[in-house]
Each structure stands twice: as C-alpha cells, then as structure tokens.
Short mmCIF file of C-alpha atoms and ligand atoms in Angstrom, two decimals:
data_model
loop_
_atom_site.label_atom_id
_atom_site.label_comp_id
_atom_site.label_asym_id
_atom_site.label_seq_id
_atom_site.Cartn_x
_atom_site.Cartn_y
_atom_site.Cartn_z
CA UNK A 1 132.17 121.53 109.26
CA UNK A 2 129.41 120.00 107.72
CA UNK A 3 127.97 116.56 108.79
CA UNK A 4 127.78 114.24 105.43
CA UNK A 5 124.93 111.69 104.87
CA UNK A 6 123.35 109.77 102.14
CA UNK A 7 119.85 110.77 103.42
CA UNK A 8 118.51 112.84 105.77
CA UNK A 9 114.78 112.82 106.82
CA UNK A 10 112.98 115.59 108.70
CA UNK A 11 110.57 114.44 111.41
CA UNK A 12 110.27 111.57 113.33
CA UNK A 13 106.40 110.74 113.10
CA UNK A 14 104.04 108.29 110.79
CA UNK A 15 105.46 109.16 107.38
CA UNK A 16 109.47 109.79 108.32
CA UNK A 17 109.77 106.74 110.25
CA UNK A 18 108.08 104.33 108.09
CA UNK A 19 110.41 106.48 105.10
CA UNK A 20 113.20 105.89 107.10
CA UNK A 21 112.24 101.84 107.12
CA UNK A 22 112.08 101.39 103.44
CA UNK A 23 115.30 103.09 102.50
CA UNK A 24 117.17 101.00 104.89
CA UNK A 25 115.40 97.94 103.56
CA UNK A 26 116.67 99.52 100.23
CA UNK A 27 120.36 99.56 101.21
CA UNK A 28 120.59 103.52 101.84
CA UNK A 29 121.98 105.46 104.73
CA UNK A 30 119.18 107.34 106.91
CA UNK A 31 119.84 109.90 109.09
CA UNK A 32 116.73 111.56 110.28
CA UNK A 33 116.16 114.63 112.84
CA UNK A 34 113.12 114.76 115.15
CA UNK A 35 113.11 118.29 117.01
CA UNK A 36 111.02 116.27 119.80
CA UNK A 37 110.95 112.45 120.23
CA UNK A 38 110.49 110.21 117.40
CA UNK A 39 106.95 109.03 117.24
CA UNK A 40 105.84 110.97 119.89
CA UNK A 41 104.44 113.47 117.80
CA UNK A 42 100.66 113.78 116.26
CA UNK A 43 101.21 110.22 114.89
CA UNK A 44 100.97 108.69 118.96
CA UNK A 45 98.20 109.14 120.79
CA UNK A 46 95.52 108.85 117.38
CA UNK A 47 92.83 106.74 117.20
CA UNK A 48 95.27 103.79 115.89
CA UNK A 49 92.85 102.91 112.70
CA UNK A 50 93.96 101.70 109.85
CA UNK A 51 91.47 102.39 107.49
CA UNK A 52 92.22 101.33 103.71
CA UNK A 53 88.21 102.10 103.38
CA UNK A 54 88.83 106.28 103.44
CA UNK A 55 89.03 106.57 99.50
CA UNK A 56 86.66 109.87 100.11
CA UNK A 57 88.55 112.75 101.02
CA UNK A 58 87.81 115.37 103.64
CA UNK A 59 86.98 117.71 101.02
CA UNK A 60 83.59 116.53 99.51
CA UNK A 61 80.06 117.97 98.22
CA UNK A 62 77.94 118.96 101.55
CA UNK A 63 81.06 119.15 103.74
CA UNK A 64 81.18 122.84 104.29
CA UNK A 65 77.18 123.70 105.02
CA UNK A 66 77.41 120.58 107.51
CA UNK A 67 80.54 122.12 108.97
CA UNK A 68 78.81 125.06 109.69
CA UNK A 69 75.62 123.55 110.86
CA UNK A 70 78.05 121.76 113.18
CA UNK A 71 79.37 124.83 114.50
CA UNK A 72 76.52 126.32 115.61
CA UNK A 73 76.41 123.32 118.31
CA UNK A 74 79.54 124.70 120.23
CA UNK A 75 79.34 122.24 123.05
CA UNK A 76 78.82 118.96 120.51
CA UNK A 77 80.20 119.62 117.46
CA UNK A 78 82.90 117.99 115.66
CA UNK A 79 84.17 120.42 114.20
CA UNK A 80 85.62 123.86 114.47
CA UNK A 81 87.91 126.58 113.04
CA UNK A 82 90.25 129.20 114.25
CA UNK A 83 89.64 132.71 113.39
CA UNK A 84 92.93 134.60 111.48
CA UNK A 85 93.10 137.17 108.58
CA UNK A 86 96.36 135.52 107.78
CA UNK A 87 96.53 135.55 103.80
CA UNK A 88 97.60 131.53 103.99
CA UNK A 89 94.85 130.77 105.79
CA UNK A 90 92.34 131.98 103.99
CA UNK A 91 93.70 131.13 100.95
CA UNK A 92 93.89 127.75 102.15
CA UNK A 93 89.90 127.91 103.16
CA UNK A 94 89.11 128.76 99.83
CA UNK A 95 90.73 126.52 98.11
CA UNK A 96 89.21 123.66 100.51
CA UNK A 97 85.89 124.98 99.57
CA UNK A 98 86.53 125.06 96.12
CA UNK A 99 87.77 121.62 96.09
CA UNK A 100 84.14 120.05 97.85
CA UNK A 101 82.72 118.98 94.98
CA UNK A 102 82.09 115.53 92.70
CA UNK A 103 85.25 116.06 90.95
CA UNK A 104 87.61 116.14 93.43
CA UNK A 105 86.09 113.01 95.04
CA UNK A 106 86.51 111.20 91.67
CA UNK A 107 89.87 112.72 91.31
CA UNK A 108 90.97 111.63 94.65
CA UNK A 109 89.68 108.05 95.18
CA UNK A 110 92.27 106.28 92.95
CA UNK A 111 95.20 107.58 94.24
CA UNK A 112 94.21 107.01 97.95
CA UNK A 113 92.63 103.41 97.01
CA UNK A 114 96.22 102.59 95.76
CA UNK A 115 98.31 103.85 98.90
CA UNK A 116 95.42 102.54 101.22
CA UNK A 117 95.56 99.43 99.99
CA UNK A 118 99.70 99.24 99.70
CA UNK A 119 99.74 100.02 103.20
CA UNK A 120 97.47 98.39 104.04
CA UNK A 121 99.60 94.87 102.69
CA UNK A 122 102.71 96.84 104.63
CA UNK A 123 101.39 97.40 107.57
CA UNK A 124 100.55 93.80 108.25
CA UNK A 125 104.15 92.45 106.58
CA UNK A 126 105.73 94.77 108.78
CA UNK A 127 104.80 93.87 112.14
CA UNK A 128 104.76 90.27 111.07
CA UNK A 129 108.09 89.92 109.80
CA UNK A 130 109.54 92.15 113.03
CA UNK A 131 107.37 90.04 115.17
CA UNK A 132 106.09 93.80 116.62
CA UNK A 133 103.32 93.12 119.62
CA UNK A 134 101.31 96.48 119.25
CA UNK A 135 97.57 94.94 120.37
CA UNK A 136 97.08 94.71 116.13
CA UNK A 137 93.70 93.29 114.93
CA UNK A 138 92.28 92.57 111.56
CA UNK A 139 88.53 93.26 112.97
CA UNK A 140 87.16 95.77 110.50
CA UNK A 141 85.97 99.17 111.27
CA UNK A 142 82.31 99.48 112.45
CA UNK A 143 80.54 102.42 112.05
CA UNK A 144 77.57 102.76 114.02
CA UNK A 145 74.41 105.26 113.36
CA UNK A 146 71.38 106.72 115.63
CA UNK A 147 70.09 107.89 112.96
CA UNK A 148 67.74 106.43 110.00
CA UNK A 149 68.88 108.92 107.60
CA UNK A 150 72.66 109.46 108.59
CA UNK A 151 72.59 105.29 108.69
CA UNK A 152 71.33 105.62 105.13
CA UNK A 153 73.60 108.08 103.79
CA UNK A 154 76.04 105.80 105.28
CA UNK A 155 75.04 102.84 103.19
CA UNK A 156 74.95 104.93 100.01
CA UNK A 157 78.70 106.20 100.71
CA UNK A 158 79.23 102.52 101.14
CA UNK A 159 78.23 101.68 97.93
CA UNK A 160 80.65 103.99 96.58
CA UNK A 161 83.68 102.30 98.42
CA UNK A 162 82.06 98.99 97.18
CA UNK A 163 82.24 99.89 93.58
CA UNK A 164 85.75 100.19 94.03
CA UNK A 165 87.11 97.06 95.62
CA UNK A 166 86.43 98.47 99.67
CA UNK A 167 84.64 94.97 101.38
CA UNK A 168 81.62 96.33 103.78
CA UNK A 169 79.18 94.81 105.62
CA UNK A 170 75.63 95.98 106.33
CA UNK A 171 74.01 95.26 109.68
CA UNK A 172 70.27 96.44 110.53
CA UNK A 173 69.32 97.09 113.98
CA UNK A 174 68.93 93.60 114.85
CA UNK A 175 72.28 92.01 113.27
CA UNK A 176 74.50 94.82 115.23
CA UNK A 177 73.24 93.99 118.13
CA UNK A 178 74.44 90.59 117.82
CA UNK A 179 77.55 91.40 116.32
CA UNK A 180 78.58 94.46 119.32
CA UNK A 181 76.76 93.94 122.42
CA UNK A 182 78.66 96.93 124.20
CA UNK A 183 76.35 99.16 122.36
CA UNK A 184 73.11 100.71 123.33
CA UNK A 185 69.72 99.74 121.97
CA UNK A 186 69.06 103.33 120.25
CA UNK A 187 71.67 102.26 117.15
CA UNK A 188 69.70 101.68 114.29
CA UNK A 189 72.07 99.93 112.20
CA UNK A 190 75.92 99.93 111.16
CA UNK A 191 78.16 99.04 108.54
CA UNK A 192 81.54 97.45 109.53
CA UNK A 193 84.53 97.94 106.75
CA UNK A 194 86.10 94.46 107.23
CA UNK A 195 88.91 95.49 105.37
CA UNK A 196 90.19 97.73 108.14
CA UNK A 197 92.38 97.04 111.00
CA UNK A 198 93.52 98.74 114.24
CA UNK A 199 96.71 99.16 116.81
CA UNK A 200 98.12 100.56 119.78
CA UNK A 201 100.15 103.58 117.46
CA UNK A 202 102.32 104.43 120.07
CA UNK A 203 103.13 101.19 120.89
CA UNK A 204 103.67 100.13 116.98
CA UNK A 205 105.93 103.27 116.60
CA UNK A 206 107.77 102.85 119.78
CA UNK A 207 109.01 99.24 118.17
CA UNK A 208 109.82 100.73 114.59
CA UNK A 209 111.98 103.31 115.73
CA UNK A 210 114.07 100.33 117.95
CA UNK A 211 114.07 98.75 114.77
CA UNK A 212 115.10 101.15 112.29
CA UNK A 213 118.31 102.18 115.20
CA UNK A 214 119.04 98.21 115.27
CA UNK A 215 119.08 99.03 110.85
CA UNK A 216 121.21 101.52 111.37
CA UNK A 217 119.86 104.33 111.21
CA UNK A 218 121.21 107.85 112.45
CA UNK A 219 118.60 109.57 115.28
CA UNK A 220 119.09 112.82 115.76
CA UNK A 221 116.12 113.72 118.39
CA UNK A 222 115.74 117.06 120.46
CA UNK A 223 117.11 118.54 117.10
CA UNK A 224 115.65 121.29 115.56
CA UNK A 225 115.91 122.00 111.50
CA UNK A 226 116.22 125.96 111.40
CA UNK A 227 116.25 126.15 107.89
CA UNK A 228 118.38 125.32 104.30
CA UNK A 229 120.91 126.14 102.62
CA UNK A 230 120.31 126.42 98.72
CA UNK A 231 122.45 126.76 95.53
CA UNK A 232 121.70 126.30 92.05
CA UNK A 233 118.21 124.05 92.41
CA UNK A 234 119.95 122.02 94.99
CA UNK A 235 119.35 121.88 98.97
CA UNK A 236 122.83 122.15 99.88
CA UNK A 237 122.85 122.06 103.63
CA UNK A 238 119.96 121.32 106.23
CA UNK A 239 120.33 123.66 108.92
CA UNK A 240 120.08 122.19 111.97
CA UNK A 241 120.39 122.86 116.45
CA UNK A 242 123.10 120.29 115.72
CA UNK A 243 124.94 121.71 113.28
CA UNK A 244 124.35 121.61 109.08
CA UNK A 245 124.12 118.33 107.45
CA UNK A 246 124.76 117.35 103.84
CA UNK A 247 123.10 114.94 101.74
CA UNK A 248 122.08 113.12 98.40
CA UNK A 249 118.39 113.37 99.29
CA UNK A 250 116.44 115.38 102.07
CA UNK A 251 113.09 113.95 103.01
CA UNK A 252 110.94 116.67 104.26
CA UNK A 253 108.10 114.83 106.39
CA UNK A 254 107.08 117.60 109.11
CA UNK A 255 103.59 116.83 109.45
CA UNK A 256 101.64 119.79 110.01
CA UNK A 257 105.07 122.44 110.78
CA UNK A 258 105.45 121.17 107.09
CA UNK A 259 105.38 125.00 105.47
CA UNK A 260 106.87 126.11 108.61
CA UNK A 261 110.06 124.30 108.86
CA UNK A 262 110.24 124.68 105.00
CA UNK A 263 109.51 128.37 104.52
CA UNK A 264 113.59 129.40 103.06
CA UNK A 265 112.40 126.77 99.88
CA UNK A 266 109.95 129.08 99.18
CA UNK A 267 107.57 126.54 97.56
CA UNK A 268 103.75 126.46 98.24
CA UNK A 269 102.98 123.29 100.86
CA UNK A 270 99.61 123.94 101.40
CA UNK A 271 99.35 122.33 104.74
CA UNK A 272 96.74 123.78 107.26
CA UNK A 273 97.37 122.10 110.70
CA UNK A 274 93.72 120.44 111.73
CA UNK A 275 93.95 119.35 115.91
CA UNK A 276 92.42 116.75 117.12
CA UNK A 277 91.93 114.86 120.66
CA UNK A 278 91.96 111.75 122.37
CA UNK A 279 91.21 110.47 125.86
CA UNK A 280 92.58 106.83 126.89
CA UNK A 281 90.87 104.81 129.58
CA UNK A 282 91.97 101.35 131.38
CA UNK A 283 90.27 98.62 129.70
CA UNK A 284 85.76 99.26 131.15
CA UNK A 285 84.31 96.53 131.90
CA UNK A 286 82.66 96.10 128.37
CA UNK A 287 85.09 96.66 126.01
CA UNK A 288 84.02 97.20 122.10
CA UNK A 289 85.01 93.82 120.48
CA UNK A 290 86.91 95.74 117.42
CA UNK A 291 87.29 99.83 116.76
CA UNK A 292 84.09 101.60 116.13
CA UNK A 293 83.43 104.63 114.43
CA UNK A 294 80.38 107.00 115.74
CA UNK A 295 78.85 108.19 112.65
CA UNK A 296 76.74 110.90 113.91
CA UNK A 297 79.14 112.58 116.33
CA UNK A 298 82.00 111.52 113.93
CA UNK A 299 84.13 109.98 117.24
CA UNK A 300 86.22 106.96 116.97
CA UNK A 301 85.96 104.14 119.70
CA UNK A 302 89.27 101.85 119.94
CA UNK A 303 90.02 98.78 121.54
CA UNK A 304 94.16 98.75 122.18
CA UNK A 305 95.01 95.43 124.40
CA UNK A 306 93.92 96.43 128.22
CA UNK A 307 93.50 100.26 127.11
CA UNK A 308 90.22 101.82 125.24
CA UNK A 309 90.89 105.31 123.14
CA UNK A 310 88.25 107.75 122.50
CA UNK A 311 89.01 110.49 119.54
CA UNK A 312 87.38 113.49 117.87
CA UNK A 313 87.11 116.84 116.94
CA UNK A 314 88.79 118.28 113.71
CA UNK A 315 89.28 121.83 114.22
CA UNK A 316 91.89 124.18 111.66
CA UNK A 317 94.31 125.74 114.36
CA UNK A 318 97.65 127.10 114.95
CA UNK A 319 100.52 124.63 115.21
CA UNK A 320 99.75 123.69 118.81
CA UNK A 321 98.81 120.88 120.24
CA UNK A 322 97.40 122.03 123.41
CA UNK A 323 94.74 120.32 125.12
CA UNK A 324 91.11 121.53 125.73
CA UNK A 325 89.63 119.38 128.28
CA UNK A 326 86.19 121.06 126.99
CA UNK A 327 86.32 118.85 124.30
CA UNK A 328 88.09 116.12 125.67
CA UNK A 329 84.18 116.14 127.74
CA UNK A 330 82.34 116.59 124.66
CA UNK A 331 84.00 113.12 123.09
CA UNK A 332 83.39 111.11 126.45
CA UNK A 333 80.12 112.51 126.05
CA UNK A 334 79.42 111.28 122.38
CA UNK A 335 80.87 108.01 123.00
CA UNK A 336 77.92 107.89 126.07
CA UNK A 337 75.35 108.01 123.53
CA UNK A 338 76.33 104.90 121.38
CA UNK A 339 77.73 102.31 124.14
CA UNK A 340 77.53 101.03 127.81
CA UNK A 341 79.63 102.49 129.69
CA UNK A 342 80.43 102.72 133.57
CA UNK A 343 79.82 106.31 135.09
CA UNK A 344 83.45 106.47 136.43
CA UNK A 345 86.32 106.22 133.92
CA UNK A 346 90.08 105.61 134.91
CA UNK A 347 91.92 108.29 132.77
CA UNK A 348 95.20 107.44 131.84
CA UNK A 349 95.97 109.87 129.50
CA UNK A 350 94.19 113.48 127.22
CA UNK A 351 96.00 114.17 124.03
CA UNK A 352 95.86 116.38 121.03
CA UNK A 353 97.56 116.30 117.91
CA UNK A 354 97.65 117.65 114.11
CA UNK A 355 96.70 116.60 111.12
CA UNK A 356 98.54 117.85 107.70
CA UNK A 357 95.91 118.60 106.19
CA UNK A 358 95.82 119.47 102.39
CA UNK A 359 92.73 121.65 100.48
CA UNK A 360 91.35 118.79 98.74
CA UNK A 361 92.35 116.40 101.13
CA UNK A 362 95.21 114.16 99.43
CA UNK A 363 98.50 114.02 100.22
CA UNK A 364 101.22 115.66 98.95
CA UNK A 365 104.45 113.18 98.59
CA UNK A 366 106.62 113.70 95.66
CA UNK A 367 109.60 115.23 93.87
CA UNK A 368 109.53 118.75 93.71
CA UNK A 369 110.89 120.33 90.19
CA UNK A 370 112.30 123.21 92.33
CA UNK A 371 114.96 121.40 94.15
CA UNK A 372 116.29 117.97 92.42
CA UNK A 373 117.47 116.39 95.80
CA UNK A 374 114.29 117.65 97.87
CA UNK A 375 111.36 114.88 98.08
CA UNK A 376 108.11 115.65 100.17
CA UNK A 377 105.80 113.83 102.03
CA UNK A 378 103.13 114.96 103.97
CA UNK A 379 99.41 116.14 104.01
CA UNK A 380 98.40 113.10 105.05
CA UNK A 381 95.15 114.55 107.62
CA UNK A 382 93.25 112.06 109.03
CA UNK A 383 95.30 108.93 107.85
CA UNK A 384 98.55 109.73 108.04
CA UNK A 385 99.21 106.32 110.64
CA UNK A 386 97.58 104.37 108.15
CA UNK A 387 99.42 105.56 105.00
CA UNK A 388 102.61 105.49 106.34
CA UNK A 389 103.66 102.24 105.14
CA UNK A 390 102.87 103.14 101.68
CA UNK A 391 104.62 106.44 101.80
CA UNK A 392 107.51 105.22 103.05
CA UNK A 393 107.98 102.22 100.03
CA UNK A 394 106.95 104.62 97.38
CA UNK A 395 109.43 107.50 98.95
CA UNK A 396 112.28 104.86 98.81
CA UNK A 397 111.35 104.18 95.39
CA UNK A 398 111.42 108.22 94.51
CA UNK A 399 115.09 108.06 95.88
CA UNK A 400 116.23 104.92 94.15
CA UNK A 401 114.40 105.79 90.63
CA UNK A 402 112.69 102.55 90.70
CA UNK A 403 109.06 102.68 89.24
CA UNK A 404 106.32 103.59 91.57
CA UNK A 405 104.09 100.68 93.05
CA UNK A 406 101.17 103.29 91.65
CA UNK A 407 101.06 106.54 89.66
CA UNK A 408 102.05 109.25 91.85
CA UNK A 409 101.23 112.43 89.66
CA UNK A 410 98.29 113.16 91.83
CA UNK A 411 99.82 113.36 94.81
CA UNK A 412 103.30 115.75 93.47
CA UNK A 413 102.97 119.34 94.58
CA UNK A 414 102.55 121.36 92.26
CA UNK A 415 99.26 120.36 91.26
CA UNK A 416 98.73 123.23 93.67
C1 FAD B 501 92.62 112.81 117.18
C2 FAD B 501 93.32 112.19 116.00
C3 FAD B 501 93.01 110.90 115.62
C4 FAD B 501 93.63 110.32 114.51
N1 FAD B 501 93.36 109.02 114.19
C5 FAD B 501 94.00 108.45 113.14
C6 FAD B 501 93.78 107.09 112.81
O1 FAD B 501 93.03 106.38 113.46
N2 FAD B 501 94.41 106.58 111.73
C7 FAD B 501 95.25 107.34 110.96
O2 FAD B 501 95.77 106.84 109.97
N3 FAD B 501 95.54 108.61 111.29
C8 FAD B 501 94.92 109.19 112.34
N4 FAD B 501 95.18 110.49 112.66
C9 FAD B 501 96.06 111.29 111.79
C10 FAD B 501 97.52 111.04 112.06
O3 FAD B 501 97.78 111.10 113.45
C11 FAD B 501 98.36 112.05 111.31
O4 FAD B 501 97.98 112.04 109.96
C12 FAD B 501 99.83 111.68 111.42
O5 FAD B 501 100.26 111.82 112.73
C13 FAD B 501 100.70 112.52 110.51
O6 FAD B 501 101.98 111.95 110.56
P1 FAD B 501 103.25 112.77 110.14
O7 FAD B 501 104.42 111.89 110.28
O8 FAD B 501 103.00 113.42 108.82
O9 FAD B 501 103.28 113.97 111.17
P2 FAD B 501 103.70 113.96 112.76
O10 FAD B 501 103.29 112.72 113.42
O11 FAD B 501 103.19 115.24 113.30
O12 FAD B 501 105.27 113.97 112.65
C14 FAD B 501 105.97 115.11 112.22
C15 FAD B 501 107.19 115.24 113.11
O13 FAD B 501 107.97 116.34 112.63
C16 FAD B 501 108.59 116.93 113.76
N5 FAD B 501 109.02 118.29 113.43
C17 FAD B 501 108.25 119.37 113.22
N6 FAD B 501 109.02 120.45 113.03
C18 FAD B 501 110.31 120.05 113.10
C19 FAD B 501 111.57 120.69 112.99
N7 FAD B 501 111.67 122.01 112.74
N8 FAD B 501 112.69 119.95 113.11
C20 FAD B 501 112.63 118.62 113.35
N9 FAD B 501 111.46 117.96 113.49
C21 FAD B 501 110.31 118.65 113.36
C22 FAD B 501 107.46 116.91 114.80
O14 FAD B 501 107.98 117.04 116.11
C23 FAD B 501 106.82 115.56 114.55
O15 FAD B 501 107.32 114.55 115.40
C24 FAD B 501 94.57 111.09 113.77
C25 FAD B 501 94.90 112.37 114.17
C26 FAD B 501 94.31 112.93 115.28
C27 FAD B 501 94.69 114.31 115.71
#
C-alpha cells in the first residue's frame, strides 16, 4: 500500500533541505527521500561561499575560447571536459555555447540578483533565529589577481555588478597588502565583494537537517527514488527502495542526477553534472582573514573556524564524484602562488562534488505545465549553497500559491 504525504521532496542537499525548511515554516507536511545522507551530498564539502555578487552566469562572451586555452594547460587548468558522443551531451554543449553571449548575461543578471540577494537576507535570518554555530562571517569575498590585465578585467566586471546594486571594493597593490597579509607580494591588486559571506557548509547543513527533524519533518535517507508513477498530467506515485509514496506536491531537487532520477517524466532538465574538488587543511599558521577567491587560477581560499578549504576545477563529467588527487595537487598548487603557506599541510579531508549545471547557467526551479503537482528545482552550478535559502521560500510559495518574492518566469523550464 501506498505511503500518503502532503509533500514529498527528492534529495537531501542545498536546495531540498532549505525547501523542506520553508514549507514547514509554511505549515505543510514534508517528507523528503535522500538515497545517501542528507547534506552529505555535492552541497558539503564546497567552498562554503555565499556569494550574492555572482549575477554573471557561467555562460558568458569569451568563456568558451578561454576554456579551451585552459585546456591546453592539462596540469593547471581549471577547467576540463569529458569526452562522450552521447546525443544529451552534446546537445547540452551546444546549447552552452550558444548561450555565451551579451544577451544571455543581460537576460540572466536580474533573476539571479533577486534570488542572490533573497538568500542572501535568509541565510543570515536563518542561522540567527536557530542560533546555528557554522564558523559564519559577513567578511566579503576577496578576489585576488597576479595579473595587471586579469586584475583589470576584474575591475571592469566589477563595474557591472556595481551598476546593479553588488557593493565592491577596489584595492591596488599597496591597500591589499594591508588589508590580507597572508598573501604574497606578487598580487597586484584585488577587489573584495563586501556583500558576500562564508560558512562551514557541512557544518550549517548538519544543523538544518536536526532542525527541520525537530519541525517535523519525515527523513527517509539510504532511500532510493526508482522512478514515477503517472496518470492523467499528475505524478501519482514516487517510486521509491522504500516503497511508493503519494502526495499533493513532489519536489524534485536531485542536483546533478536531476534528468536521471527523472527520466519516466519525460521532460527536458537540461542538467549537465560539472565536478569539482576540495582539499581541507587544519587551521596553517597564517590563516586568510576572510574567503578569497584566486582570480587567475579561478580557486577559492576559505577560512571555516580552525579548518582552511581549498576548491577548484569545473570539469563536465559523468555523475561521479570520484576523486582525482591530480587535481586535488594542482589546487594546493594554485593556492601556493597567491599566499604564505607552510611546506607541510595537515590533510583532513579530499572531496569532489557536482554542480547542476544548466546551458546558460541559471537555474531551473519552477512549475512544470506537464505535471500540475510536479515543482522543480535545480541547476543551481556553482551556487547552489548560496541560493538555497531563496529556493526554498520561493518553492514554498509555488506550493502554497502565494505570489513570488520575484518573477520567476526566467527560471521555469521550459524556456528550454
Ligand atoms: C568544488 C565545489 C565548490 C563549490 N563551492 C560553492 C560555494 O562556495 N558556494 C555555493 O553556493 N555553491 C558552491 N558549489 C556548488 C554547490 O555545491 C552545488 O550547487 C550544490 O551542492 C547543489 O545543491 P543541490 O541540493 O541541488 O544538489 P546536491 O547537493 O547534489 O543534492 C542532491 C541530492 O539528491 C540526492 N539524490 C540523487 N539521486 C537520488 C535518488 N535517485 N533518490 C534520492 N536521492 C537522490 C543526492 O544523493 C544528493 O544528496 C560548489 C561546488 C563544488 C563542486
């Protein structure tokens, strides 16, 4: 027999947890199925940045020569790309190159201003109201450049965020020293996004899923959704290793398995999984004052209480999250070439994960027309910590047909 629930959510990351939040605060009934361990996924061990300053998407003018400029650096660069003839996937590549220009950019910076900004507000409400101690700081972002010209291109891009509300502050050579004495003395300048803030993810996720169990919800982990039933428009049943479940809304949030775990709705999600890596050290004995972002070699740098977290690398791949410790070297090696550092590091933990990531680099989170009781959110790439907040209060307000805290059309699904 069929388990019966007012919601059910699928996945247990960023986006389905903080979902799972807001319809609680709402009132509603969550039930929500993790195949693994809730935020344990891609959404744990990520650079922990929450960045309300990334109104330009992945998929810009220049990105795709410098992509491949980068790839013929195979020990530095960060970037790379699987190799596949599957249809999909090279559909998906083409419509990512088709989406790098001016337009898109313009297209794309209101709609991730607005739920940068909302979750931004969230995010700090959140773990002040639940009194969460996740090593959160309202620092800024700094990114730092070796280069005249990068550190230029930098400003100019800062401009841009400028024009639209982003705070940013310029520092020459001399000023960033001043302002980050952990780095070295090749940095030309910097440009820290004051706006931004930073925490320990798996730390800050650990505490919302205590707190959403303590709100009730129903947590359904080592459970796998296999698939869905459908009749007439409607996703009758949710298929799951625990038996089918039944419910007024399904929230599809599966991160990068998105299109996988979705394939019997038959619906285009295109989400092309994009792995990434960290390596976590015990506090050096210089730490960065606040999270830094290495321009150049396009590594992040962050501070989280006694630990310090070094990410990179975007590379399209299969959903799979092993690790290549080749890599994991190349980003210990980048991080070398912006800050002091002592020669011997104490490791505590290598990591990769997935970002969703959509062709022009927005996320998708919406109703779809297909199925009235299916809502999805995902596609979130390189943000999807820092959006979640938002997500989640504009998903409960999908479900309760309130009006949206900011237009959503550009974000529904079939703009594909
Ligand atoms: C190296 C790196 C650094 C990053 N740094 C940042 C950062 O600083 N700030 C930021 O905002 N973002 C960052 N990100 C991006 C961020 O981690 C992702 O956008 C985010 O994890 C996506 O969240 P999600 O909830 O959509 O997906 P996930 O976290 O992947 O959650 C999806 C969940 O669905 C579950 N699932 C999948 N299939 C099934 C199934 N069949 N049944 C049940 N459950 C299933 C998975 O197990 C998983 O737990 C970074 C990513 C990487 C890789």
């Amino acid at each position: 027999m069929a388990i019966q629930t007012d919601i059910i959510i699928v996945g247990g990351g960023s986006v389905g947890l903080h979902c799972a939040y807001y319809l609680l605060k709402a009132g509603r009934k969550v039930t929500l199925v993790e195949q693994n361990q809730i935020g344990d996924g891609s959404s744990s061990g990520n650079a922990g940045q929450i960045v309300p300053s990334h109104i330009i998407p992945l998929a810009a003018p220049g990105i795709v020569s410098t992509a491949f400029k980068w790839m013929l650096d195979s020990k530095n660069s960060p970037f790379g790309m699987k190799f596949s003839l599957d249809p999909t996937y090279i559909l998906w590549l083409i419509k990512f190159a088709a989406s790098c220009n001016d337009a898109n950019v313009q297209q794309a910076i209101p709609p991730l201003n607005a739920i940068g900004q909302l979750s931004t507000t969230n995010f700090s409400q959140i773990i002040t109201q639940e009194k969460f101690e996740c090593a959160y700081q309202e620092k800024g972002v700094l990114f730092l450049y070796k280069d005249a010209k990068a550190f230029e291109d930098g400003i100019e891009e800062g401009k841009v965020m400028q024009k639209h509300g982003i705070p940013i502050e310029v520092l020459d050579q001399e000023a960033i020293r001043k302002f980050e004495p952990v780095i070295l003395d090749s940095i030309v300048g910097g440009i820290n996004m004051s706006g931004d803030s930073n925490v320990n993810p798996a730390v800050y996720l650990k505490l919302l899923g205590e707190r959403l169990r303590e709100m009730g919800a129903e947590i359904y982990e080592n459970t796998s959704v296999t698939g869905f039933d459908l009749v007439a428009g409607k996703i009758q049943g949710v298929k799951t290793s625990a038996g089918v479940f039944e419910a007024n809304e399904v929230i599809l949030a599966a991160g990068a398995a998105t299109p996988i775990v979705g394939r019997d709705l038959r619906l285009n999600i295109p989400v092309q999984s994009a792995r990434g890596y960290s390596m976590t050290i015990s506090a050096p004995k210089k730490m960065p004052r606040q999270p830094l972002l290495l321009g150049e070699r396009r590594v992040a740098v962050s501070p989280m209480g006694d630990l310090l977290r070094f990410t990179g690398r975007l590379e399209l791949s299969n959903v799979d999250r092993t690790v290549n410790q080749k890599h994991i070297v190349g980003i210990e090696r980048a991080v070398r070439e912006y800050m002091q550092l002592e020669e011997k590091l104490d490791v505590k933990e290598t990591w990769a994960g997935l970002r969703p990531t959509t062709p022009d680099g927005v996320p998708i989170i919406g109703r779809s027309a297909r199925y009235k009781n299916l809502i999805i959110a995902t596609g979130h790439a390189m943000l999807g910590l820092s959006l979640g907040p938002g997500t989640g209060q504009v998903v409960s307000e999908l479900v309760s047909g309130q009006k949206s805290a900011f237009d959503l059309s550009p974000l529904r699904i079939e703009r594909f």
